[in-house]
mmCIF file of C-alpha atoms in Angstrom:
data_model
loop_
_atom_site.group_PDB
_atom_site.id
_atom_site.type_symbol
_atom_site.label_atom_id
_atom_site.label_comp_id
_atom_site.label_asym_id
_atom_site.label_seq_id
_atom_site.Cartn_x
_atom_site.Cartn_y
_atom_site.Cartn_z
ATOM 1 C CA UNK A 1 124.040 105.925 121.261
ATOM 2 C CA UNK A 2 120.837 104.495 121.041
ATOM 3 C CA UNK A 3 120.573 100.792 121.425
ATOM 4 C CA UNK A 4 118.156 100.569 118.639
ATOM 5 C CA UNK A 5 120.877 101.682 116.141
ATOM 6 C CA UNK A 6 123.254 99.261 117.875
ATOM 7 C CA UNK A 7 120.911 96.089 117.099
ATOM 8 C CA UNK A 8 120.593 97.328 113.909
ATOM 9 C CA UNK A 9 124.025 97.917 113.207
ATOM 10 C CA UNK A 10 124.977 93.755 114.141
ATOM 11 C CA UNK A 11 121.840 92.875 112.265
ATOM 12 C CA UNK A 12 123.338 94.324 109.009
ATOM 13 C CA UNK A 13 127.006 92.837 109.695
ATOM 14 C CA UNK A 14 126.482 89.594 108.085
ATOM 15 C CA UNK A 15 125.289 91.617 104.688
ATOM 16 C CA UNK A 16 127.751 94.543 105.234
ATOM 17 C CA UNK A 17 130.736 91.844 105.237
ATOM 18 C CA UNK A 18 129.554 89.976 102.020
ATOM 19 C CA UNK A 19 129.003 93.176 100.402
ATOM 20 C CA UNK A 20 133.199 94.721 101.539
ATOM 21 C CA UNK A 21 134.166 90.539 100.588
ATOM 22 C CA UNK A 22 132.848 91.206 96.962
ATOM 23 C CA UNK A 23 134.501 94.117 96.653
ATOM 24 C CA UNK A 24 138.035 93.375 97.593
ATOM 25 C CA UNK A 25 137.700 89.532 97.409
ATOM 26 C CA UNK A 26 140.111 89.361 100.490
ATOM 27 C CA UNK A 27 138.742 88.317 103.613
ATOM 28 C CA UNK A 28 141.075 90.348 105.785
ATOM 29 C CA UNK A 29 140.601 93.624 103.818
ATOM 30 C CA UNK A 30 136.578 93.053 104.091
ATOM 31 C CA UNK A 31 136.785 92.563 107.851
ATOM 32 C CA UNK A 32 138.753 95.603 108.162
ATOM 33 C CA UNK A 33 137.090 97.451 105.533
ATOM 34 C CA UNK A 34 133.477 96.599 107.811
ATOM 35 C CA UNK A 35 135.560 97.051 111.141
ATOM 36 C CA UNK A 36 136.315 100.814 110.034
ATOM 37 C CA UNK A 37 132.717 101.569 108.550
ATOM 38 C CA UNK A 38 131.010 100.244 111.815
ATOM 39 C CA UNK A 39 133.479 102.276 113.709
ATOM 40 C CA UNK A 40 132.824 105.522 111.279
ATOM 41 C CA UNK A 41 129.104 104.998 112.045
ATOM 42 C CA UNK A 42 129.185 105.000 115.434
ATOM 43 C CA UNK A 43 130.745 107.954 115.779
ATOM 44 C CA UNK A 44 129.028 109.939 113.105
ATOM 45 C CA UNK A 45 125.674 107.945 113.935
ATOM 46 C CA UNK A 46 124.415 111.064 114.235
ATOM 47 C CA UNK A 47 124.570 111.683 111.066
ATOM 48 C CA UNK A 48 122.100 108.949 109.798
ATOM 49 C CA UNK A 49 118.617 109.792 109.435
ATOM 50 C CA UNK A 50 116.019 107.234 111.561
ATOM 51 C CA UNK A 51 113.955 107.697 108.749
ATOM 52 C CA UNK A 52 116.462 106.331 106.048
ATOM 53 C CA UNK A 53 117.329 103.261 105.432
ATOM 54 C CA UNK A 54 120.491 102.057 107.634
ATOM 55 C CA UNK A 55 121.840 99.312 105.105
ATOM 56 C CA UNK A 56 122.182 101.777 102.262
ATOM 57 C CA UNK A 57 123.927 104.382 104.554
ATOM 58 C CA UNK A 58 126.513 101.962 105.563
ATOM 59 C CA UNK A 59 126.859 100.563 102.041
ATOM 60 C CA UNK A 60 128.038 103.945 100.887
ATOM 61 C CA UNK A 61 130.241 104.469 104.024
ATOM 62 C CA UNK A 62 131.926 100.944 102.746
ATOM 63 C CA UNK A 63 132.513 102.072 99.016
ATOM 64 C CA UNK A 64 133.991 105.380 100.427
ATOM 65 C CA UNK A 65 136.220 103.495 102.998
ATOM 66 C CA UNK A 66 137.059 101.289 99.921
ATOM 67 C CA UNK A 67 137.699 104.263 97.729
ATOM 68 C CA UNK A 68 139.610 106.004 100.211
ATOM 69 C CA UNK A 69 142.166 102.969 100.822
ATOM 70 C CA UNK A 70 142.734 102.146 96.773
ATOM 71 C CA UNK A 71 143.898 105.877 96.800
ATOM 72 C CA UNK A 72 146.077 105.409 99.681
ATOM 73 C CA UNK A 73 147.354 102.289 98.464
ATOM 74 C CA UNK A 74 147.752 103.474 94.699
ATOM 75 C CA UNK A 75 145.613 99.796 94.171
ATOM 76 C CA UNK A 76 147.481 97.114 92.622
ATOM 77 C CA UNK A 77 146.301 94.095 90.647
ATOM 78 C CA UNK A 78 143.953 91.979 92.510
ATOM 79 C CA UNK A 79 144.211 88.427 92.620
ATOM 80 C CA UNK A 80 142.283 85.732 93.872
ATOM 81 C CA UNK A 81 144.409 83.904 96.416
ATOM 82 C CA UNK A 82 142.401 80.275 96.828
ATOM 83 C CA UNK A 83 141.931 80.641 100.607
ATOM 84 C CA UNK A 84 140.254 84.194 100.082
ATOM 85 C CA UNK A 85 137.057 82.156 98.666
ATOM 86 C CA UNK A 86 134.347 81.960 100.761
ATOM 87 C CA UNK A 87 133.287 78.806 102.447
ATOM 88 C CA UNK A 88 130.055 78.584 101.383
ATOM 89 C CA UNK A 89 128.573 75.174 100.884
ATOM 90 C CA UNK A 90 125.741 73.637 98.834
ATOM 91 C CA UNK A 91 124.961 70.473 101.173
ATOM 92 C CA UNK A 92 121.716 69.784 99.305
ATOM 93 C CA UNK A 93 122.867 69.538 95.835
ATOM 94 C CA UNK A 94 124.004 66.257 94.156
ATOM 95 C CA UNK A 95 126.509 68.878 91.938
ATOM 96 C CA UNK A 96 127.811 70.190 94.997
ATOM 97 C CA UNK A 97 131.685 70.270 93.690
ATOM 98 C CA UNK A 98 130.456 71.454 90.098
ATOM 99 C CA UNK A 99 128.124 74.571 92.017
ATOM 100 C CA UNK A 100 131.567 75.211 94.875
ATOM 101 C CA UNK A 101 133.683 75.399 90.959
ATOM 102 C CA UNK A 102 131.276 77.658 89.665
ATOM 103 C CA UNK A 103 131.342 79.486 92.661
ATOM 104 C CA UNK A 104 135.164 80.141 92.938
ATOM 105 C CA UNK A 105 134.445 81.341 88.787
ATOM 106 C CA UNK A 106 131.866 83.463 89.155
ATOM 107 C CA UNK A 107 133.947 85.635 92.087
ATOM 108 C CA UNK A 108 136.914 85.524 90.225
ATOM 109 C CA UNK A 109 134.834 87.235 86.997
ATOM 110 C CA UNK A 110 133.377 89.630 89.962
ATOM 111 C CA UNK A 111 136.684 90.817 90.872
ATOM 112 C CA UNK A 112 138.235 91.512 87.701
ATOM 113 C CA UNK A 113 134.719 94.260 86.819
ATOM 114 C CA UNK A 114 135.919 97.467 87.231
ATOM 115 C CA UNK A 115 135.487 99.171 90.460
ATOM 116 C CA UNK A 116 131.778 100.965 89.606
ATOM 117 C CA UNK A 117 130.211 97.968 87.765
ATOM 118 C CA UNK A 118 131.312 95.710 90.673
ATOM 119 C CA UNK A 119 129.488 98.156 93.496
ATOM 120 C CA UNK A 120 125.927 98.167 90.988
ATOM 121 C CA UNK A 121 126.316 94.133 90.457
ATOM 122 C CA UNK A 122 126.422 93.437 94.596
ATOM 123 C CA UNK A 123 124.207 96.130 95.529
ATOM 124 C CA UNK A 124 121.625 94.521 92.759
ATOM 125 C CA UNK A 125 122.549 91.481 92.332
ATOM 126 C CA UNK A 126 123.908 89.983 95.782
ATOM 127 C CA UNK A 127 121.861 92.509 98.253
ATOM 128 C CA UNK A 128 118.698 93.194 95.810
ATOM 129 C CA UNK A 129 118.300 96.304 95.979
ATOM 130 C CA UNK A 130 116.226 98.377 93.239
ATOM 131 C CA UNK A 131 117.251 100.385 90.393
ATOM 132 C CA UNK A 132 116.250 103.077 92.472
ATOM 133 C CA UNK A 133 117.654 102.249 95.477
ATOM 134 C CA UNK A 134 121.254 101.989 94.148
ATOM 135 C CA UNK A 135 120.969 104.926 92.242
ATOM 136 C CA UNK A 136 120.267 107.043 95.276
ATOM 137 C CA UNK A 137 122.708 105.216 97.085
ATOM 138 C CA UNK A 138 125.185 105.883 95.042
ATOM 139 C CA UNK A 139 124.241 109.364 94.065
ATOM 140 C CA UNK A 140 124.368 108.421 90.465
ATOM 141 C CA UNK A 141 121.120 108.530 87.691
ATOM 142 C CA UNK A 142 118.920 105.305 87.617
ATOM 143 C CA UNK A 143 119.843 104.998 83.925
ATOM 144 C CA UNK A 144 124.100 104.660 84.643
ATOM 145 C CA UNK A 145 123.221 101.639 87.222
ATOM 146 C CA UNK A 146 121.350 99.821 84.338
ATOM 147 C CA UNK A 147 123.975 100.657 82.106
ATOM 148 C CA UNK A 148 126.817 99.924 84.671
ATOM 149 C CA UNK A 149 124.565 96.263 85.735
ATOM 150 C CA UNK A 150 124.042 95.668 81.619
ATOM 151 C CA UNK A 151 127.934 95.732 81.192
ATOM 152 C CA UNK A 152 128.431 94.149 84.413
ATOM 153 C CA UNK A 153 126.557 91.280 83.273
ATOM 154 C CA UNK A 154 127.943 91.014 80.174
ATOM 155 C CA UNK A 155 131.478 90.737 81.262
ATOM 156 C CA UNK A 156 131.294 88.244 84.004
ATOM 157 C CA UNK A 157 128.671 86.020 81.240
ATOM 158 C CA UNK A 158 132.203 86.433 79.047
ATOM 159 C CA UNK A 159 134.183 85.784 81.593
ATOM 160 C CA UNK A 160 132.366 82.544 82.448
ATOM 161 C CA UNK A 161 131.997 81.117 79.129
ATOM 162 C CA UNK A 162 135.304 79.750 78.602
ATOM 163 C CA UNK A 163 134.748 77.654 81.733
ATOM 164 C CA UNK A 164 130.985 76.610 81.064
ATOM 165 C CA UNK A 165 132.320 75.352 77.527
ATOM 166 C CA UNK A 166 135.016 73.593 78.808
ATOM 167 C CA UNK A 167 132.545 71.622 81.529
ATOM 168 C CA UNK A 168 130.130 71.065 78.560
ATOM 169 C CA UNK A 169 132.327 68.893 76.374
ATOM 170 C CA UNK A 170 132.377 65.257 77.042
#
């Protein structure tokens, strides 16, 4: 094991573990989802190409860990237990409790996308990859991750409405 990949590897945890937390929106079940990629890539490490990019090759070992529990587990409904929100803070905004309430929203409309919009919307949105990027990642066509994003977008804008009306009126 190269100590190159290593550094790399706990470079990328911070990203990998916002990227499994947006997915199952549980704090436990992204630690353990990023515990048993970062285990799977050590020991098939030898499988990764030096030449590819490391962050998109654990990404995809995350969504297939992901995949591979939801068909163990025969997935149930997910909710949105108040402690699993992360405790991210805006300490230089006046509207800090307004931007924490949005916040708690906009992951609630993130869980609720189905499964394949949810992967495009991190890996774009939150991580920023490409078009491109995602599409080869996810061995899909460029085109379905636009469409997949488009829809993505869409629903969570819906989903947030309600609660951007509501704050609007005096």
């Amino acid at each position: 094991m190269t100590l190159d990949f290593r550094s790399q590897l706990v470079a990328l945890l911070p990203r990998l573990r916002r990227f499994a937390l947006g997915l199952t929106a549980s704090r436990d079940e992204a630690d353990d989802l990023v515990q048993a990629a970062c285990e799977k890539a050590l020991v098939k490490q030898d499988q990764w190409q030096p030449d590819t990019r490391l962050d998109s090759w654990l990404y995809r070992i995350i969504q297939t860990q992901r995949i591979d529990h939801l068909r163990r587990a025969k997935r149930s409904p997910v909710s949105v237990p108040e402690d699993a929100m992360p405790d991210w803070e805006d300490t230089r905004s006046a509207d800090r409790a307004e931007n924490e309430d949005l916040l708690r929203h906009t992951l609630r409309a993130l869980v609720q996308l189905p499964e394949e919009q949810r992967v495009v919307m991190l890996l774009v949105v939150v991580e920023g990859h490409s078009y491109r990027e995602v599409a080869e990642q996810l061995g899909i066509p460029q085109g379905t991750v636009m469409s997949r994003l488009a829809r993505a977008r869409l629903r969570v804008q819906a989903l947030l409405a309600p609660t951007e009306q509501a704050n609007e009126q005096p």
